[in-house]
Amino acid sequence: MNPRLKSLQPYPFEKLRKLFEGVRPTAQLAPISLGIGEPRHPTPEFIRRALSDNLGKLASYPPTVGSESLRQAIADWLVRRYGLSSVDWKTEVLPVNGSREALFAFAQTVVDPTKGEPVIVCPNPFYQIYEGAALLAGARPCYVNTPADHGFAADYGSIPEDIWRRVQLLYVCSPGNPTGRVLGLDEWKEIFALADRHGFVIASDECYSEIYFDEAAPPLGALQAASELHRGFERLVVFSSLSKRSNVPGMRSGFVAGDAAVLKSFLLYRTYHGGAMNPAVQEASVAAWRDEDHVRENRRKYADKFVRITPMIQQALKTERPDAGFYLWARTPIADDDFARRLYAEQHVTVLPGSFLARPAGGVNPGRDYVRMALVAELDECLEAAQRIVEFCKHL
């Protein structure tokens, strides 16, 4: 077996199951989970119909590069969404089976293990796929803390110069998981300058980009930042998905876009990896990328939840509405794992301990004494969970 598999840590939800072992929550309360960031709003009917109407296309092998209509739909969406002058659908867009598998596979394409000891930089706390991708590609993960006293921004100045010289890939998540923070143009300017100086590739995870609270101020994207800074897409690739935007996590439909030369190599990898998207899913994805009405309605529902629930949680825990995304990142008065275990036992509500989403770096675990709450259920269920959390905190 690949010995690098032994370096992988248990996934956060495996740690959560172990944390809850032996706990018998009160039977009088129905279970409510805020632990997993799985969209639970209904899938729009027009997407379901587009999927079922194209099931006949399952009789043929789909090309790894995806259909022309899908790549064109994605390129058109990028231009509309980010105000770009153009995106070449032939060379700068590639459909993928959800952003998760692409974020992992991308490191296997980019990392050159023959060049010294390669390093991959990722934010801390983080989406664990970044770490696993680094380890299985033969690279060392370098965790950059994003603490509260730094505005949940990454402190790239904390990375020594000798580490930067070995960096081959940098993962960015904006809007962030778990904090919901959106990177500003000055931060992108710093990242681009570092990439230019050291020659690494930027992987920008933007799967939460379409869940925000002000229709007049959508989150800044990496391609948009590059355009506003009058540069091209060199060494820059963004990752996005329909899962959260359109409530279709089961379709496993997303895309990567950016540097044509990098995507050419990624396509070669995916051709051997077997990363072609189901043809019926491709047609349903075209319909989803070309419609914004359902996305605005989705945002409205999330905005309503945050308006109602954030003040309730603030009665008991220190938290703020995020810039974007569907997570509340809340400070706990006791150890985060104890908080989660006791909340589950006493109120049958599941939240994810923040320390499960981070690694010790710089002498601290920046996720410790936080919990992540995913407001993905419908409003009534989220309100009930918030009421139980407030009640629980009264007795701590």
PDB file of C-alpha atoms in Angstrom, residues 3 32 35 70 89 105 128 139 142 158 167 176 188 192 195 228 247 281 297 339 344 354:
ATOM      1  CA  PRO A   3       2.889   4.453   2.700  1.00  0.00           C
ATOM      2  CA  ILE A  32     -30.759  18.567  14.823  1.00  0.00           C
ATOM      3  CA  GLY A  35     -22.338  19.798  11.972  1.00  0.00           C
ATOM      4  CA  LEU A  70     -21.232  23.302 -20.562  1.00  0.00           C
ATOM      5  CA  TRP A  89     -14.181  28.347 -22.841  1.00  0.00           C
ATOM      6  CA  ALA A 105      -6.464  15.918  -7.845  1.00  0.00           C
ATOM      7  CA  GLN A 128      -9.038  18.893   5.170  1.00  0.00           C
ATOM      8  CA  ALA A 139       4.500  17.600  -0.247  1.00  0.00           C
ATOM      9  CA  CYS A 142       2.442  24.506   5.733  1.00  0.00           C
ATOM     10  CA  SER A 158       4.776  34.408   9.338  1.00  0.00           C
ATOM     11  CA  VAL A 167       6.253  26.323  -2.048  1.00  0.00           C
ATOM     12  CA  GLY A 176     -13.595  30.972   3.937  1.00  0.00           C
ATOM     13  CA  TRP A 188      -4.944  39.222  -3.478  1.00  0.00           C
ATOM     14  CA  PHE A 192      -0.057  37.430  -6.515  1.00  0.00           C
ATOM     15  CA  ALA A 195       3.371  33.789  -6.503  1.00  0.00           C
ATOM     16  CA  GLU A 228      -8.761  44.506 -11.463  1.00  0.00           C
ATOM     17  CA  ASN A 247     -28.562  22.906  -3.857  1.00  0.00           C
ATOM     18  CA  VAL A 281     -25.396  15.901 -15.202  1.00  0.00           C
ATOM     19  CA  GLU A 297     -33.949  32.842  -3.813  1.00  0.00           C
ATOM     20  CA  PHE A 339     -18.966  21.982  24.401  1.00  0.00           C
ATOM     21  CA  TYR A 344     -25.205  16.789  21.859  1.00  0.00           C
ATOM     22  CA  GLY A 354     -13.206  24.041  15.661  1.00  0.00           C
TER      23      GLY A 354
END
